[in-house]
Amino acid sequence: MPKIGEAAGPSRDRAIVKEILKGNFPSFIKDLVPLTLTGIGSTGKKISVTLCVTPEYLAVGNDRDFIRVPLGLPAAAHLAMEMGYVLPTTKIVDAIYQQAAARVSPSPMNPTSQMTTTSYFVDHNRTIEKQLSEVRGSMHVLSAGHKKDLVLSNRLKSKPGSVAIYGWHRKNGKPIQPLSTVHGAEYADYSHGVRLISKMAYVDGRPVLLSEIMRDRELSQLISNEGPIEDIVALMQSYARIAAN
């Protein structure tokens, strides 16, 4: 992080993406945790969808020395696709909070012009570590409550060039941040986090691509508050191309 200094925006994102693709990230990020959402199908039968999610937000460094790294949506989409993941929906973010073994309260910093700086990232990470150390027995358990999420949403299709942000749940389960597409795609501040979801999910134990579940009128209701989200792969690719350029 000192090497990055106070670089911001796409240049900082490129440096972080380069490090992570080289393998410079904590090993616990790869130890995915099952997340099961259930509902009732049109036939009246119970249906379950099990996702595999990272226990923590994306970070750079090793298991003993790491920093959670907010990214703009183009960089996050590029990195997720390169690693074989997708981003969550608002409903998945809610489920992660509900099922997390380690939950903490949001810890906002002063909303100044410095909130997008690397030093703010580092300071907030230090606060989060102190909070989690009091409630988390292992880095491998699902943790939540300490960041807002970059999410997939149909709003990104009606408002291209934006980032969709949601979450940062309080103890009562209500998020500070409702779904928002106010900021441009490359915006990232200290409160944002990148949670990764495996592109393969399981419907009643049967492996199904998450992209197929997202577009299915019935199954999508289990994992999306917006109903079907068509072609999430193409949606993520459209943002990943921004990072590539």
PDB file of C-alpha atoms in Angstrom:
ATOM      1  CA  MET A   1       0.000   0.000   0.000  1.00  0.00           C
ATOM      2  CA  PRO A   2       2.870   2.479   0.604  1.00  0.00           C
ATOM      3  CA  LYS A   3       4.031   1.682  -2.932  1.00  0.00           C
ATOM      4  CA  ILE A   4       0.625   2.659  -4.303  1.00  0.00           C
ATOM      5  CA  GLY A   5       0.722   5.813  -2.193  1.00  0.00           C
ATOM      6  CA  GLU A   6      -2.151   8.176  -2.788  1.00  0.00           C
ATOM      7  CA  ALA A   7      -2.764   7.080  -6.353  1.00  0.00           C
ATOM      8  CA  ALA A   8      -6.496   6.903  -6.932  1.00  0.00           C
ATOM      9  CA  GLY A   9      -9.088   5.660  -9.359  1.00  0.00           C
ATOM     10  CA  PRO A  10      -8.134   3.445 -12.320  1.00  0.00           C
ATOM     11  CA  SER A  11      -4.375   3.683 -11.734  1.00  0.00           C
ATOM     12  CA  ARG A  12      -4.715   2.367  -8.182  1.00  0.00           C
ATOM     13  CA  ASP A  13      -7.185  -0.276  -9.346  1.00  0.00           C
ATOM     14  CA  ARG A  14      -4.737  -1.505 -12.009  1.00  0.00           C
ATOM     15  CA  ALA A  15      -1.964  -1.873  -9.415  1.00  0.00           C
ATOM     16  CA  ILE A  16      -4.239  -3.823  -7.051  1.00  0.00           C
ATOM     17  CA  VAL A  17      -5.630  -6.067  -9.802  1.00  0.00           C
ATOM     18  CA  LYS A  18      -2.100  -6.846 -10.979  1.00  0.00           C
ATOM     19  CA  GLU A  19      -1.055  -7.922  -7.478  1.00  0.00           C
ATOM     20  CA  ILE A  20      -4.113 -10.085  -6.890  1.00  0.00           C
ATOM     21  CA  LEU A  21      -3.803 -11.824 -10.250  1.00  0.00           C
ATOM     22  CA  LYS A  22      -0.192 -12.590  -9.287  1.00  0.00           C
ATOM     23  CA  GLY A  23      -1.567 -14.393  -6.223  1.00  0.00           C
ATOM     24  CA  ASN A  24      -0.900 -11.660  -3.698  1.00  0.00           C
ATOM     25  CA  PHE A  25      -4.044 -12.175  -1.621  1.00  0.00           C
ATOM     26  CA  PRO A  26      -4.825 -14.028   1.648  1.00  0.00           C
ATOM     27  CA  SER A  27      -5.406 -17.769   1.347  1.00  0.00           C
ATOM     28  CA  PHE A  28      -8.689 -17.610   3.263  1.00  0.00           C
ATOM     29  CA  ILE A  29     -10.263 -15.753   0.317  1.00  0.00           C
ATOM     30  CA  LYS A  30     -10.198 -19.062  -1.578  1.00  0.00           C
ATOM     31  CA  ASP A  31     -11.965 -21.022   1.191  1.00  0.00           C
ATOM     32  CA  LEU A  32     -15.508 -20.458  -0.008  1.00  0.00           C
ATOM     33  CA  VAL A  33     -18.433 -20.701   2.397  1.00  0.00           C
ATOM     34  CA  PRO A  34     -21.854 -22.187   1.490  1.00  0.00           C
ATOM     35  CA  LEU A  35     -24.813 -19.818   1.531  1.00  0.00           C
ATOM     36  CA  THR A  36     -28.272 -21.355   1.108  1.00  0.00           C
ATOM     37  CA  LEU A  37     -31.415 -19.467   0.143  1.00  0.00           C
ATOM     38  CA  THR A  38     -34.786 -21.203   0.039  1.00  0.00           C
ATOM     39  CA  GLY A  39     -38.205 -20.522  -1.415  1.00  0.00           C
ATOM     40  CA  ILE A  40     -41.386 -22.139  -2.667  1.00  0.00           C
ATOM     41  CA  GLY A  41     -41.689 -22.974  -6.369  1.00  0.00           C
ATOM     42  CA  SER A  42     -44.771 -22.653  -8.574  1.00  0.00           C
ATOM     43  CA  THR A  43     -45.662 -26.286  -7.787  1.00  0.00           C
ATOM     44  CA  GLY A  44     -45.671 -25.560  -4.060  1.00  0.00           C
ATOM     45  CA  LYS A  45     -42.465 -27.495  -3.530  1.00  0.00           C
ATOM     46  CA  LYS A  46     -39.588 -26.059  -1.513  1.00  0.00           C
ATOM     47  CA  ILE A  47     -36.547 -25.090  -3.582  1.00  0.00           C
ATOM     48  CA  SER A  48     -33.062 -24.333  -2.288  1.00  0.00           C
ATOM     49  CA  VAL A  49     -30.203 -22.553  -4.028  1.00  0.00           C
ATOM     50  CA  THR A  50     -26.759 -22.919  -2.466  1.00  0.00           C
ATOM     51  CA  LEU A  51     -24.083 -20.410  -3.420  1.00  0.00           C
ATOM     52  CA  CYS A  52     -20.373 -20.507  -2.649  1.00  0.00           C
ATOM     53  CA  VAL A  53     -19.129 -17.125  -1.397  1.00  0.00           C
ATOM     54  CA  THR A  54     -15.847 -15.705  -0.159  1.00  0.00           C
ATOM     55  CA  PRO A  55     -15.814 -15.474   3.648  1.00  0.00           C
ATOM     56  CA  GLU A  56     -14.387 -11.970   3.488  1.00  0.00           C
ATOM     57  CA  TYR A  57     -14.090  -8.985   1.182  1.00  0.00           C
ATOM     58  CA  LEU A  58     -11.313  -9.022  -1.372  1.00  0.00           C
ATOM     59  CA  ALA A  59      -7.933  -8.112   0.102  1.00  0.00           C
ATOM     60  CA  VAL A  60      -4.331  -7.781  -1.003  1.00  0.00           C
ATOM     61  CA  GLY A  61      -1.479  -9.233   1.064  1.00  0.00           C
ATOM     62  CA  ASN A  62      -0.963 -12.445   3.036  1.00  0.00           C
ATOM     63  CA  ASP A  63      -2.838 -14.097   5.899  1.00  0.00           C
ATOM     64  CA  ARG A  64      -1.022 -12.045   8.539  1.00  0.00           C
ATOM     65  CA  ASP A  65      -0.700  -8.718   6.745  1.00  0.00           C
ATOM     66  CA  PHE A  66      -3.503  -7.691   4.403  1.00  0.00           C
ATOM     67  CA  ILE A  67      -5.687  -4.750   3.436  1.00  0.00           C
ATOM     68  CA  ARG A  68      -9.263  -5.000   2.179  1.00  0.00           C
ATOM     69  CA  VAL A  69      -9.257  -3.180  -1.131  1.00  0.00           C
ATOM     70  CA  PRO A  70     -12.212  -1.220  -2.518  1.00  0.00           C
ATOM     71  CA  LEU A  71     -12.260  -1.185  -6.329  1.00  0.00           C
ATOM     72  CA  GLY A  72     -14.209   0.551  -9.040  1.00  0.00           C
ATOM     73  CA  LEU A  73     -16.776  -1.638 -10.784  1.00  0.00           C
ATOM     74  CA  PRO A  74     -14.736  -2.102 -14.009  1.00  0.00           C
ATOM     75  CA  ALA A  75     -11.733  -3.430 -12.076  1.00  0.00           C
ATOM     76  CA  ALA A  76     -13.928  -5.551  -9.781  1.00  0.00           C
ATOM     77  CA  ALA A  77     -15.782  -7.070 -12.756  1.00  0.00           C
ATOM     78  CA  HIS A  78     -12.526  -7.776 -14.603  1.00  0.00           C
ATOM     79  CA  LEU A  79     -10.931  -9.382 -11.572  1.00  0.00           C
ATOM     80  CA  ALA A  80     -14.009 -11.447 -10.714  1.00  0.00           C
ATOM     81  CA  MET A  81     -14.255 -12.852 -14.215  1.00  0.00           C
ATOM     82  CA  GLU A  82     -10.538 -13.627 -14.378  1.00  0.00           C
ATOM     83  CA  MET A  83     -10.832 -15.563 -11.109  1.00  0.00           C
ATOM     84  CA  GLY A  84     -14.055 -17.377 -12.047  1.00  0.00           C
ATOM     85  CA  TYR A  85     -16.500 -15.392  -9.933  1.00  0.00           C
ATOM     86  CA  VAL A  86     -19.408 -12.974 -10.227  1.00  0.00           C
ATOM     87  CA  LEU A  87     -20.625 -10.180  -7.954  1.00  0.00           C
ATOM     88  CA  PRO A  88     -23.631 -10.541  -5.619  1.00  0.00           C
ATOM     89  CA  THR A  89     -27.145  -9.123  -5.811  1.00  0.00           C
ATOM     90  CA  THR A  90     -28.752  -7.111  -3.019  1.00  0.00           C
ATOM     91  CA  LYS A  91     -30.653 -10.208  -1.871  1.00  0.00           C
ATOM     92  CA  ILE A  92     -27.435 -12.224  -1.697  1.00  0.00           C
ATOM     93  CA  VAL A  93     -25.822  -9.437   0.343  1.00  0.00           C
ATOM     94  CA  ASP A  94     -28.767  -9.561   2.776  1.00  0.00           C
ATOM     95  CA  ALA A  95     -28.429 -13.345   3.065  1.00  0.00           C
ATOM     96  CA  ILE A  96     -24.697 -13.092   3.715  1.00  0.00           C
ATOM     97  CA  TYR A  97     -25.355 -10.727   6.597  1.00  0.00           C
ATOM     98  CA  GLN A  98     -28.128 -12.921   8.002  1.00  0.00           C
ATOM     99  CA  GLN A  99     -26.029 -16.094   7.843  1.00  0.00           C
ATOM    100  CA  ALA A 100     -22.653 -14.626   8.827  1.00  0.00           C
ATOM    101  CA  ALA A 101     -20.962 -16.235  11.812  1.00  0.00           C
ATOM    102  CA  ALA A 102     -19.101 -12.985  12.571  1.00  0.00           C
ATOM    103  CA  ARG A 103     -21.016  -9.707  12.343  1.00  0.00           C
ATOM    104  CA  VAL A 104     -19.924  -6.206  13.264  1.00  0.00           C
ATOM    105  CA  SER A 105     -21.583  -2.806  13.141  1.00  0.00           C
ATOM    106  CA  PRO A 106     -20.682  -0.281  10.432  1.00  0.00           C
ATOM    107  CA  SER A 107     -17.885   2.070  11.423  1.00  0.00           C
ATOM    108  CA  PRO A 108     -18.180   5.165   9.196  1.00  0.00           C
ATOM    109  CA  MET A 109     -15.296   7.614   8.904  1.00  0.00           C
ATOM    110  CA  ASN A 110     -15.614  11.343   8.274  1.00  0.00           C
ATOM    111  CA  PRO A 111     -17.153  11.857   4.801  1.00  0.00           C
ATOM    112  CA  THR A 112     -14.456  14.202   3.537  1.00  0.00           C
ATOM    113  CA  SER A 113     -12.702  14.550   0.197  1.00  0.00           C
ATOM    114  CA  GLN A 114     -10.156  12.069   1.579  1.00  0.00           C
ATOM    115  CA  MET A 115     -12.588   9.138   1.714  1.00  0.00           C
ATOM    116  CA  THR A 116     -11.346   7.809  -1.642  1.00  0.00           C
ATOM    117  CA  THR A 117      -7.686   7.876  -0.614  1.00  0.00           C
ATOM    118  CA  THR A 118      -5.512   4.858   0.074  1.00  0.00           C
ATOM    119  CA  SER A 119      -4.738   6.114   3.586  1.00  0.00           C
ATOM    120  CA  TYR A 120      -8.467   6.035   4.376  1.00  0.00           C
ATOM    121  CA  PHE A 121      -8.574   2.434   3.131  1.00  0.00           C
ATOM    122  CA  VAL A 122      -5.748   1.509   5.477  1.00  0.00           C
ATOM    123  CA  ASP A 123      -7.230   3.327   8.477  1.00  0.00           C
ATOM    124  CA  HIS A 124     -10.642   1.744   7.987  1.00  0.00           C
ATOM    125  CA  ASN A 125      -9.082  -1.688   7.590  1.00  0.00           C
ATOM    126  CA  ARG A 126      -7.366  -1.228  10.957  1.00  0.00           C
ATOM    127  CA  THR A 127     -10.708  -0.385  12.575  1.00  0.00           C
ATOM    128  CA  ILE A 128     -12.384  -3.421  10.987  1.00  0.00           C
ATOM    129  CA  GLU A 129      -9.657  -5.763  12.200  1.00  0.00           C
ATOM    130  CA  LYS A 130     -10.113  -4.529  15.754  1.00  0.00           C
ATOM    131  CA  GLN A 131     -13.889  -5.065  15.519  1.00  0.00           C
ATOM    132  CA  LEU A 132     -13.655  -8.538  13.989  1.00  0.00           C
ATOM    133  CA  SER A 133     -10.953  -9.722  16.374  1.00  0.00           C
ATOM    134  CA  GLU A 134     -13.549  -9.499  19.149  1.00  0.00           C
ATOM    135  CA  VAL A 135     -16.190 -11.663  17.428  1.00  0.00           C
ATOM    136  CA  ARG A 136     -14.384 -13.885  14.912  1.00  0.00           C
ATOM    137  CA  GLY A 137     -12.612 -17.063  15.928  1.00  0.00           C
ATOM    138  CA  SER A 138     -11.238 -17.802  12.459  1.00  0.00           C
ATOM    139  CA  MET A 139     -10.546 -15.950   9.226  1.00  0.00           C
ATOM    140  CA  HIS A 140     -12.377 -18.746   7.426  1.00  0.00           C
ATOM    141  CA  VAL A 141     -15.852 -18.022   8.834  1.00  0.00           C
ATOM    142  CA  LEU A 142     -18.352 -15.845   6.992  1.00  0.00           C
ATOM    143  CA  SER A 143     -18.112 -12.253   8.208  1.00  0.00           C
ATOM    144  CA  ALA A 144     -20.288  -9.246   7.388  1.00  0.00           C
ATOM    145  CA  GLY A 145     -21.371  -5.772   8.446  1.00  0.00           C
ATOM    146  CA  HIS A 146     -18.114  -3.938   7.777  1.00  0.00           C
ATOM    147  CA  LYS A 147     -18.466  -2.810   4.130  1.00  0.00           C
ATOM    148  CA  LYS A 148     -20.939  -1.829   1.450  1.00  0.00           C
ATOM    149  CA  ASP A 149     -21.039  -4.175  -1.542  1.00  0.00           C
ATOM    150  CA  LEU A 150     -20.650  -3.669  -5.266  1.00  0.00           C
ATOM    151  CA  VAL A 151     -23.692  -5.489  -6.650  1.00  0.00           C
ATOM    152  CA  LEU A 152     -25.252  -6.630  -9.902  1.00  0.00           C
ATOM    153  CA  SER A 153     -28.539  -4.910 -10.675  1.00  0.00           C
ATOM    154  CA  ASN A 154     -30.870  -4.251 -13.579  1.00  0.00           C
ATOM    155  CA  ARG A 155     -30.260  -0.575 -12.874  1.00  0.00           C
ATOM    156  CA  LEU A 156     -26.813  -0.964 -14.421  1.00  0.00           C
ATOM    157  CA  LYS A 157     -28.539  -1.662 -17.735  1.00  0.00           C
ATOM    158  CA  SER A 158     -30.797   1.378 -17.540  1.00  0.00           C
ATOM    159  CA  LYS A 159     -27.980   3.554 -16.199  1.00  0.00           C
ATOM    160  CA  PRO A 160     -24.774   2.311 -17.878  1.00  0.00           C
ATOM    161  CA  GLY A 161     -21.502   3.788 -16.687  1.00  0.00           C
ATOM    162  CA  SER A 162     -22.590   3.721 -13.040  1.00  0.00           C
ATOM    163  CA  VAL A 163     -21.644   1.546 -10.095  1.00  0.00           C
ATOM    164  CA  ALA A 164     -24.372  -0.176  -8.054  1.00  0.00           C
ATOM    165  CA  ILE A 165     -23.698  -0.098  -4.304  1.00  0.00           C
ATOM    166  CA  TYR A 166     -25.704  -1.636  -1.473  1.00  0.00           C
ATOM    167  CA  GLY A 167     -25.418  -2.754   2.127  1.00  0.00           C
ATOM    168  CA  TRP A 168     -23.403  -1.951   5.273  1.00  0.00           C
ATOM    169  CA  HIS A 169     -25.970  -3.517   7.587  1.00  0.00           C
ATOM    170  CA  ARG A 170     -26.680  -2.239  11.058  1.00  0.00           C
ATOM    171  CA  LYS A 171     -27.291  -4.634  13.954  1.00  0.00           C
ATOM    172  CA  ASN A 172     -31.037  -4.497  13.257  1.00  0.00           C
ATOM    173  CA  GLY A 173     -30.354  -6.021   9.836  1.00  0.00           C
ATOM    174  CA  LYS A 174     -31.191  -2.830   7.910  1.00  0.00           C
ATOM    175  CA  PRO A 175     -28.533  -1.514   5.515  1.00  0.00           C
ATOM    176  CA  ILE A 176     -27.191   2.028   5.752  1.00  0.00           C
ATOM    177  CA  GLN A 177     -26.875   2.099   1.981  1.00  0.00           C
ATOM    178  CA  PRO A 178     -29.975   1.352  -0.099  1.00  0.00           C
ATOM    179  CA  LEU A 179     -29.316   0.309  -3.673  1.00  0.00           C
ATOM    180  CA  SER A 180     -27.645   3.301  -5.339  1.00  0.00           C
ATOM    181  CA  THR A 181     -26.288   4.076  -8.790  1.00  0.00           C
ATOM    182  CA  VAL A 182     -25.368   7.698  -8.050  1.00  0.00           C
ATOM    183  CA  HIS A 183     -21.623   7.309  -8.595  1.00  0.00           C
ATOM    184  CA  GLY A 184     -19.724   6.676 -11.795  1.00  0.00           C
ATOM    185  CA  ALA A 185     -18.418   3.182 -12.509  1.00  0.00           C
ATOM    186  CA  GLU A 186     -14.835   3.871 -11.429  1.00  0.00           C
ATOM    187  CA  TYR A 187     -15.721   5.471  -8.097  1.00  0.00           C
ATOM    188  CA  ALA A 188     -14.570   3.680  -4.938  1.00  0.00           C
ATOM    189  CA  ASP A 189     -14.269   4.888  -1.362  1.00  0.00           C
ATOM    190  CA  TYR A 190     -13.133   3.308   1.907  1.00  0.00           C
ATOM    191  CA  SER A 191     -16.620   1.951   2.717  1.00  0.00           C
ATOM    192  CA  HIS A 192     -16.855  -0.264  -0.384  1.00  0.00           C
ATOM    193  CA  GLY A 193     -15.927  -3.931  -0.540  1.00  0.00           C
ATOM    194  CA  VAL A 194     -15.771  -6.615  -3.223  1.00  0.00           C
ATOM    195  CA  ARG A 195     -17.439  -9.885  -2.244  1.00  0.00           C
ATOM    196  CA  LEU A 196     -17.013 -12.700  -4.768  1.00  0.00           C
ATOM    197  CA  ILE A 197     -19.560 -15.400  -5.582  1.00  0.00           C
ATOM    198  CA  SER A 198     -18.696 -18.629  -7.416  1.00  0.00           C
ATOM    199  CA  LYS A 199     -20.220 -18.764 -10.893  1.00  0.00           C
ATOM    200  CA  MET A 200     -21.398 -22.321 -10.136  1.00  0.00           C
ATOM    201  CA  ALA A 201     -24.329 -22.752  -7.737  1.00  0.00           C
ATOM    202  CA  TYR A 202     -26.456 -25.707  -6.655  1.00  0.00           C
ATOM    203  CA  VAL A 203     -30.219 -25.984  -7.046  1.00  0.00           C
ATOM    204  CA  ASP A 204     -31.450 -28.715  -4.683  1.00  0.00           C
ATOM    205  CA  GLY A 205     -27.924 -30.135  -4.886  1.00  0.00           C
ATOM    206  CA  ARG A 206     -27.735 -30.002  -8.689  1.00  0.00           C
ATOM    207  CA  PRO A 207     -24.932 -27.831 -10.169  1.00  0.00           C
ATOM    208  CA  VAL A 208     -26.284 -24.940 -12.228  1.00  0.00           C
ATOM    209  CA  LEU A 209     -24.503 -21.838 -13.518  1.00  0.00           C
ATOM    210  CA  LEU A 210     -25.463 -18.816 -11.457  1.00  0.00           C
ATOM    211  CA  SER A 211     -26.022 -16.900 -14.701  1.00  0.00           C
ATOM    212  CA  GLU A 212     -28.748 -19.391 -15.639  1.00  0.00           C
ATOM    213  CA  ILE A 213     -30.411 -19.080 -12.227  1.00  0.00           C
ATOM    214  CA  MET A 214     -30.342 -15.285 -12.557  1.00  0.00           C
ATOM    215  CA  ARG A 215     -32.255 -15.332 -15.839  1.00  0.00           C
ATOM    216  CA  ASP A 216     -34.802 -17.957 -14.728  1.00  0.00           C
ATOM    217  CA  ARG A 217     -38.129 -16.325 -13.840  1.00  0.00           C
ATOM    218  CA  GLU A 218     -38.798 -18.662 -10.902  1.00  0.00           C
ATOM    219  CA  LEU A 219     -35.331 -19.405  -9.532  1.00  0.00           C
ATOM    220  CA  SER A 220     -34.154 -15.794  -9.753  1.00  0.00           C
ATOM    221  CA  GLN A 221     -36.702 -14.854  -7.075  1.00  0.00           C
ATOM    222  CA  LEU A 222     -34.604 -16.766  -4.543  1.00  0.00           C
ATOM    223  CA  ILE A 223     -31.466 -14.712  -5.116  1.00  0.00           C
ATOM    224  CA  SER A 224     -32.648 -11.395  -6.575  1.00  0.00           C
ATOM    225  CA  ASN A 225     -34.977  -8.693  -5.251  1.00  0.00           C
ATOM    226  CA  GLU A 226     -35.413  -7.483  -8.829  1.00  0.00           C
ATOM    227  CA  GLY A 227     -36.492 -10.739 -10.410  1.00  0.00           C
ATOM    228  CA  PRO A 228     -34.512 -11.999 -13.422  1.00  0.00           C
ATOM    229  CA  ILE A 229     -31.259 -10.265 -14.348  1.00  0.00           C
ATOM    230  CA  GLU A 230     -30.557 -11.222 -17.946  1.00  0.00           C
ATOM    231  CA  ASP A 231     -27.054 -12.256 -18.985  1.00  0.00           C
ATOM    232  CA  ILE A 232     -24.949 -11.240 -15.996  1.00  0.00           C
ATOM    233  CA  VAL A 233     -21.856 -12.428 -17.871  1.00  0.00           C
ATOM    234  CA  ALA A 234     -22.412  -9.876 -20.645  1.00  0.00           C
ATOM    235  CA  LEU A 235     -23.179  -7.224 -18.009  1.00  0.00           C
ATOM    236  CA  MET A 236     -19.902  -7.862 -16.198  1.00  0.00           C
ATOM    237  CA  GLN A 237     -17.986  -8.044 -19.469  1.00  0.00           C
ATOM    238  CA  SER A 238     -19.298  -4.622 -20.467  1.00  0.00           C
ATOM    239  CA  TYR A 239     -17.677  -3.167 -17.343  1.00  0.00           C
ATOM    240  CA  ALA A 240     -14.544  -5.312 -17.528  1.00  0.00           C
ATOM    241  CA  ARG A 241     -13.859  -3.831 -20.974  1.00  0.00           C
ATOM    242  CA  ILE A 242     -13.640  -0.393 -19.373  1.00  0.00           C
ATOM    243  CA  ALA A 243     -10.825  -1.671 -17.128  1.00  0.00           C
ATOM    244  CA  ALA A 244      -9.090  -3.291 -20.101  1.00  0.00           C
ATOM    245  CA  ASN A 245      -9.038   0.042 -21.906  1.00  0.00           C
TER     246      ASN A 245
END
